[in-house]
Coordinates of C-alpha atoms in Angstrom, one line a residue:
X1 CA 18.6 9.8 0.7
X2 CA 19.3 6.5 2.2
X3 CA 17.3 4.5 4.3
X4 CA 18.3 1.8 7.3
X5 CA 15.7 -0.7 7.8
X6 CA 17.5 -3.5 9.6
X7 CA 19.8 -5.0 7.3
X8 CA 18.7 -3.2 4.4
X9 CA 19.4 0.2 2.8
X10 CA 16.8 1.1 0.5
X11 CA 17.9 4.5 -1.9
X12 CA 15.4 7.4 -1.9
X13 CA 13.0 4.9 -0.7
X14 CA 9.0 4.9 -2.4
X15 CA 6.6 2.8 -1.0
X16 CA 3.1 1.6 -2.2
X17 CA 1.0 1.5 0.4
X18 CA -1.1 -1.5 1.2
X19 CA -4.3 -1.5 0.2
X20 CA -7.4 -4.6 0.8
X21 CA -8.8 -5.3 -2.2
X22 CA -5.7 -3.7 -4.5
X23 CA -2.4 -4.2 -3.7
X24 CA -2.2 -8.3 -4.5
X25 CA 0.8 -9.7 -5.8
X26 CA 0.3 -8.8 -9.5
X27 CA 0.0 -5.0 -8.5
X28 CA 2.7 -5.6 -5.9
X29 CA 4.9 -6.6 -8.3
X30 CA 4.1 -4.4 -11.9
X31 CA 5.2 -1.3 -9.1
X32 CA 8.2 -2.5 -8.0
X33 CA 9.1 -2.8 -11.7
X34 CA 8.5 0.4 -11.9
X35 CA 10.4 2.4 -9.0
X36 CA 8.1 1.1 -5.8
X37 CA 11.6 -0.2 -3.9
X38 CA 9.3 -1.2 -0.8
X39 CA 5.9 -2.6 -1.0
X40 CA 3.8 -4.5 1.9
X41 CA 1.1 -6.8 1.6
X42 CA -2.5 -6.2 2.0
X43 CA -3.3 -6.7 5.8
X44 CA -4.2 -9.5 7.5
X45 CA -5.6 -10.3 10.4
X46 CA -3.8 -12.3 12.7
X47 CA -6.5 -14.1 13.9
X48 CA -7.7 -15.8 10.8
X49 CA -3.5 -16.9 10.5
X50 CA -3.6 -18.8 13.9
X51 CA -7.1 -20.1 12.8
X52 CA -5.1 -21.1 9.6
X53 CA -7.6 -19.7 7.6
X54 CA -6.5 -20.3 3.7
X55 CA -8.0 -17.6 2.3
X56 CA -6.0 -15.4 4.5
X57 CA -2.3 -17.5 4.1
X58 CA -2.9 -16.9 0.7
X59 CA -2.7 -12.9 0.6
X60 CA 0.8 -13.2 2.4
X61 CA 2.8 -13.8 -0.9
X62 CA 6.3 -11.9 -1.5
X63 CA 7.1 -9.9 -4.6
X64 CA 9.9 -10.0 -6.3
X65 CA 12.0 -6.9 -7.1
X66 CA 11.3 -4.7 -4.4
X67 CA 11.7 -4.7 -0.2
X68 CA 8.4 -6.5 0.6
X69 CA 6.4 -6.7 3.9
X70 CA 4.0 -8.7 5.7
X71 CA 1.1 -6.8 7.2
X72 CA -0.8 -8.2 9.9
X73 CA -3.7 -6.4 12.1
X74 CA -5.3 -7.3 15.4
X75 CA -5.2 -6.2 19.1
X76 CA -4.4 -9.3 20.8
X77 CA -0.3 -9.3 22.1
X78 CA -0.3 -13.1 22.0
X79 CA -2.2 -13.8 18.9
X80 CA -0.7 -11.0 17.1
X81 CA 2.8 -12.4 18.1
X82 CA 1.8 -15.9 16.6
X83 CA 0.3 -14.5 13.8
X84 CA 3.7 -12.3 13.3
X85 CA 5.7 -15.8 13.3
X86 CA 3.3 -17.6 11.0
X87 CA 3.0 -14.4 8.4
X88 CA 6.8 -14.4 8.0
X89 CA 6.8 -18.3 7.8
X90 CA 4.4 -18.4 4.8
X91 CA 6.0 -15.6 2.6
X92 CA 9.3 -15.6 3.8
X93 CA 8.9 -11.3 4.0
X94 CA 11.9 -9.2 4.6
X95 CA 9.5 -7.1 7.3
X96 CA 6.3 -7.7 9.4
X97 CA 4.4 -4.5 9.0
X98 CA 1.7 -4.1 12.3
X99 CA -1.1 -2.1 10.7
X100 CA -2.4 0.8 13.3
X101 CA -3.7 3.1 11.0
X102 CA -7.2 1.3 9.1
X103 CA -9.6 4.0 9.3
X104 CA -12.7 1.4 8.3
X105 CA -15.3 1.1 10.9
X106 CA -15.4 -3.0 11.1
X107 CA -11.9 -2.6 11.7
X108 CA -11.1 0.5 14.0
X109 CA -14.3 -0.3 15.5
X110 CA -13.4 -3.4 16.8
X111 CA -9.9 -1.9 18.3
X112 CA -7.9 -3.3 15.5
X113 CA -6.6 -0.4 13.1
X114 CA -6.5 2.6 14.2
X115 CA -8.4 1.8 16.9
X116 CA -4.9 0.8 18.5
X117 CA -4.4 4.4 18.7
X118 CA -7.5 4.8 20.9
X119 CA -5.7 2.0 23.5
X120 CA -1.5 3.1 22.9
X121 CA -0.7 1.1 26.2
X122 CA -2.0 -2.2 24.3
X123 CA -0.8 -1.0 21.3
X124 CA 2.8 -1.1 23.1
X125 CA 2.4 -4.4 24.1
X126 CA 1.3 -5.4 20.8
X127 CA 4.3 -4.5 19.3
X128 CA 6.5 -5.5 21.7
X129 CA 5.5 -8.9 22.0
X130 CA 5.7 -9.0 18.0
X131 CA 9.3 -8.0 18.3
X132 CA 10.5 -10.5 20.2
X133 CA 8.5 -12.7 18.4
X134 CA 10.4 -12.8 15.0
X135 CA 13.9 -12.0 13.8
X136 CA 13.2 -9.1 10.9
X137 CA 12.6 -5.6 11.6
X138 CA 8.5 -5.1 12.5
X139 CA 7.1 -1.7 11.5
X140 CA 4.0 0.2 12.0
X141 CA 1.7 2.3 9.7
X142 CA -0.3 5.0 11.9
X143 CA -2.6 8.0 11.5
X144 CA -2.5 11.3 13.3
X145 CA -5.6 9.5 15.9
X146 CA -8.7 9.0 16.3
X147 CA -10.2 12.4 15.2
X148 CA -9.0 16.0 15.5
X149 CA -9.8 16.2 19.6
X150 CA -7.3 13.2 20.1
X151 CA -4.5 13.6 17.9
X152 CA -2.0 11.8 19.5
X153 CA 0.5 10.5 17.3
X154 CA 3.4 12.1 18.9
X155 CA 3.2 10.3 22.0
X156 CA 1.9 7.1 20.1
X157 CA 5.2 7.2 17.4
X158 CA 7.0 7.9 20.5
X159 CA 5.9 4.7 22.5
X160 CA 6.0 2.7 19.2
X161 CA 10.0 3.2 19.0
X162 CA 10.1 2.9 23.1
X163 CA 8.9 -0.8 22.1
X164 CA 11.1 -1.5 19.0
X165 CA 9.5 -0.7 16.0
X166 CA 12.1 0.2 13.4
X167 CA 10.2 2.3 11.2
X168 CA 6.8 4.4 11.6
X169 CA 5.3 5.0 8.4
X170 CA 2.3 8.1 9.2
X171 CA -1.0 8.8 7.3
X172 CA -1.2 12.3 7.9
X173 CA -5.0 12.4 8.5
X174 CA -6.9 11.5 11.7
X175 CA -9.5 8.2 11.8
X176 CA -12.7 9.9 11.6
X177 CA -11.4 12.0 8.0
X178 CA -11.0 8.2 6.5
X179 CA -9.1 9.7 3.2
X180 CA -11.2 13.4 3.1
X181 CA -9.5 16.5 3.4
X182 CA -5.9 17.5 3.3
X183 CA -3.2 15.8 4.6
X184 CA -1.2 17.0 7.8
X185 CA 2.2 16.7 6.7
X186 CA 3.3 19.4 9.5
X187 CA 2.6 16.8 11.8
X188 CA 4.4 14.2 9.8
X189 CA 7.2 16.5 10.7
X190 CA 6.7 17.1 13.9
X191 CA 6.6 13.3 14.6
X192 CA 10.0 13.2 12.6
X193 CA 11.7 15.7 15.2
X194 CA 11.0 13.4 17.9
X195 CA 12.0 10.0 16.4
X196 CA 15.4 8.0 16.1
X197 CA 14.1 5.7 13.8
X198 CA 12.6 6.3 10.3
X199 CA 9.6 7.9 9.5
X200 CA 7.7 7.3 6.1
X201 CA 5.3 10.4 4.6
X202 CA 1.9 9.0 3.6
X203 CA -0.8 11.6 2.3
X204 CA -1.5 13.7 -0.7
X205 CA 1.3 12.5 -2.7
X206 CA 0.3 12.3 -6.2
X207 CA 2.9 12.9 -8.3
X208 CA 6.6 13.8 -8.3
X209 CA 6.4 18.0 -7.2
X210 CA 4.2 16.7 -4.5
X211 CA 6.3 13.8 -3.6
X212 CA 9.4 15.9 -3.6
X213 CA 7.2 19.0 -1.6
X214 CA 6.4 16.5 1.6
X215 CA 9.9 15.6 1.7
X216 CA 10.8 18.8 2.1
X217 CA 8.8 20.2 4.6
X218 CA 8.9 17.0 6.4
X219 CA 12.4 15.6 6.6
X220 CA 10.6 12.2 6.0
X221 CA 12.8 9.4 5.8
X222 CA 10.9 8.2 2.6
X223 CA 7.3 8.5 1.0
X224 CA 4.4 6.1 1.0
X225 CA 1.8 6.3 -1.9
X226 CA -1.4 5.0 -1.7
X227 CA -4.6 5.8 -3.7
X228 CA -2.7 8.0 -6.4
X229 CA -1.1 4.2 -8.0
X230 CA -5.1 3.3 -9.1
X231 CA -4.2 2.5 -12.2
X232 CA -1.1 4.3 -12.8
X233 CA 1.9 2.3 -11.1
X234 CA 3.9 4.7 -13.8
X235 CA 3.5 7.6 -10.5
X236 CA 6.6 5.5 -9.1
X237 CA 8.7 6.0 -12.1
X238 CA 7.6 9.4 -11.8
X239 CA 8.5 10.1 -8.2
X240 CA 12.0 8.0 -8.4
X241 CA 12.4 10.4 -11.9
X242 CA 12.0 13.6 -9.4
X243 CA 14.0 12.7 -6.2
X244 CA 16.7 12.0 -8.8
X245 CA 16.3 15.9 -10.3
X246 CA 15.2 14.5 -13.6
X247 CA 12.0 16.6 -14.7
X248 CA 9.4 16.1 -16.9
X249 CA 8.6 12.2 -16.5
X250 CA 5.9 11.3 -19.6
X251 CA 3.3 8.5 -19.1
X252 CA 3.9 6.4 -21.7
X253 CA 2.1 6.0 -24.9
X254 CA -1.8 4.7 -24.5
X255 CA -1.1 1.1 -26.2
X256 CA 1.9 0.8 -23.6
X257 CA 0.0 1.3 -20.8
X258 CA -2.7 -0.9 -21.6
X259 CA 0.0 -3.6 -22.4
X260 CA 0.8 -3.4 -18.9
X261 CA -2.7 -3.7 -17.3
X262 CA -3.0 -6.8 -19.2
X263 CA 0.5 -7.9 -18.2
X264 CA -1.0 -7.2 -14.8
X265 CA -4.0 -9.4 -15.3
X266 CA -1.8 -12.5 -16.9
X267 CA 0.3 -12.4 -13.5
X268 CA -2.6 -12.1 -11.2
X269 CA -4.6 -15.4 -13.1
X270 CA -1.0 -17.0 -13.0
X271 CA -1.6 -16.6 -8.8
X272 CA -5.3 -16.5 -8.6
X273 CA -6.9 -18.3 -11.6
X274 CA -8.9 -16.6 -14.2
X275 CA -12.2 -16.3 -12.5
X276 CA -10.2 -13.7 -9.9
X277 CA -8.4 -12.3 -12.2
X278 CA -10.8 -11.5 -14.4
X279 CA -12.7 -9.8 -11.1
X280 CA -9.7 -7.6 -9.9
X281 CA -9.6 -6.8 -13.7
X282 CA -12.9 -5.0 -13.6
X283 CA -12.1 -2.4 -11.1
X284 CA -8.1 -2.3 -11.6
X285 CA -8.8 -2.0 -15.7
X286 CA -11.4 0.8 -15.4
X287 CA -8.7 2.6 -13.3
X288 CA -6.1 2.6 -16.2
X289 CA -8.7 4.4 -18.4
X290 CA -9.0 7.3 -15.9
X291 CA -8.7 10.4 -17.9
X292 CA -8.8 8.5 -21.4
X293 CA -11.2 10.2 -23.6
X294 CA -14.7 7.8 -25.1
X295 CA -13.7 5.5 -22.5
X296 CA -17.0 5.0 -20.9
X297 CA -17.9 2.3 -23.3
X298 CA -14.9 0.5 -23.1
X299 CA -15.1 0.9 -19.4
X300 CA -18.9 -0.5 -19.1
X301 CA -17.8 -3.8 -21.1
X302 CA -14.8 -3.9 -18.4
X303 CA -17.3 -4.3 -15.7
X304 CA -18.6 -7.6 -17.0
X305 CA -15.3 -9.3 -18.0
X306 CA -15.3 -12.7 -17.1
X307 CA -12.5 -14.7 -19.4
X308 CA -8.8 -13.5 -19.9
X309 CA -10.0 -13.3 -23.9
X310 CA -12.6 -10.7 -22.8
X311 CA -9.8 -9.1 -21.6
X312 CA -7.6 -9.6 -24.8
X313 CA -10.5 -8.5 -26.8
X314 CA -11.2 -5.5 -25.0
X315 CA -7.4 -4.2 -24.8
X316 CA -7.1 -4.7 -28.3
X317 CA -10.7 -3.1 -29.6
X318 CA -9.1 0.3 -27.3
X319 CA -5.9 0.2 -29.0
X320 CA -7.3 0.4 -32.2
X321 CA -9.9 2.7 -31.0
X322 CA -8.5 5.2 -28.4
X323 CA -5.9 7.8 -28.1

């Protein structure tokens, strides 16, 4: 399976999703070691770019070994387009991503999001005047719609390749389900059957029977995983293992994987100094003990890290300790 994303052909392509608050460059960049051959950015809003907001330039940084995206929301053609130029200026991305699929009320509510799906006229000019704005291929990342009286994402895809996206990637739930529920991949297929252009599967992929499942039943182009990597960027190696007919993919070995978490923690204090680091390490380090037996006290002295040597300590102490 091969996809065509402007220049590039990306090989049974797996995504990892973009996520505020998760997908940084450190996270970014441990899953495209480890089979996540497109990543994207967290979003950002387009807005705070023209308002050259550091705080903001500074989430738009490109990982290395993998296809990586900008992501920029807003719902404002001529601001979005400016904000499309500057995103690509300051990480030199191989894509601009338009997100149209943030279920999170200060978002959606304010018509950014998914609330682009509640307005697709706008959301067409939006992406056209992003298109012509810059010179690499601009996606967008949608749900089904609002809620499960306006699902409209057929006509919405449809208008989104009508304007020049070159790739759809589609959440198969509706706004108002946030991340409840099951996903719709039969609509992911339907949406599939109508397009040109590529279509990533995003939902209820958690491992490599479920990645290779969606597939399947949707003729998906590719997969995007999202809340299934929490702490175990391994589900990439897992997924690329399946789509290649290898079965059987192990996690490995407990001191290996907590190797990597601190690996993860040295590259995000080498891009966000240790204070940061030692924040995102509290939520991202209690994630890698998920399903770890007589964790919980490991995982409450995680919570107050503030030094990389807590961290050192800590990782060592559940080497010794754990299995």
């Amino acid at each position: 399976m091969v996809l065509q994303l402007g220049k590039y052909e990306i090989v049974n392509p797996i995504a990892l999703g973009p996520m505020a608050g998760v997908t940084d460059l450190a996270f970014r960049t441990v899953c495209a070691q480890l089979g996540a051959n497109i990543t994207v950015t967290e979003m950002v809003s387009s807005r705070a770019l023209v308002y050259k907001d550091k705080k903001s330039a500074a989430l738009l940084k490109k990982n290395e070994g993998s296809l990586c995206g900008a992501q920029i929301f807003g719902n404002d053609p001529d601001v979005m387009a400016e904000g499309a130029r500057l995103a690509l200026e300051i990480s030199g991305c191989d894509f601009l991503d338009i997100n149209m699929g943030c279920p999170m009320p200060k978002i959606a509510n304010s018509g950014d999001g998914c609330g682009l799906m509640r307005t697709p006229a706008l959301a067409g000019d939006i992406l056209s005047a992003v298109v012509k704005a810059v010179d690499v291929p601009v996606t967008v990342k949608c749900r089904l719609g609002w809620d499960k009286s306006s699902i409209n994402v057929l006509d919405f895809a449809k208008r989104m390749e009508d304007n020049g996206a070159a790739m759809v990637t589609v959440h198969g739930r509706t706004r108002s389900m946030l991340y409840s529920g099951v996903a719709d991949w039969d609509m992911i297929t339907k949406v599939k059957s109508c397009l040109q252009i590529p279509v990533l599967a995003n939902g209820d992929i958690v491992d490599g029977q479920t990645a290779c499942k969606c597939l399947k039943r949707t003729g998906a182009d590719g997969i995007m995983i999202g809340r299934a990597s929490f702490g175990d960027p391994w589900i990439f190696a897992e997924v690329k293992a399946a789509l290649e007919g290898q079965d059987g993919y192990q996690r490995p070995a407990l001191k290996d994987r907590i190797a990597l978490a601190v690996h993860q923690f040295e590259l995000s204090e080498k891009d966000h100094g240790e204070h940061v680091a030692c924040l995102e390490a509290r939520k991202h380090f209690a994630w890698y003990l998920r399903g770890v037996k007589h964790s919980s006290f490991y995982k409450n002295q995680i919570s107050s890290v503030s030094t990389m040597e807590d961290i050192y300590r800590i990782a060592k102490d559940i080497v010794r300790d754990l299995k």
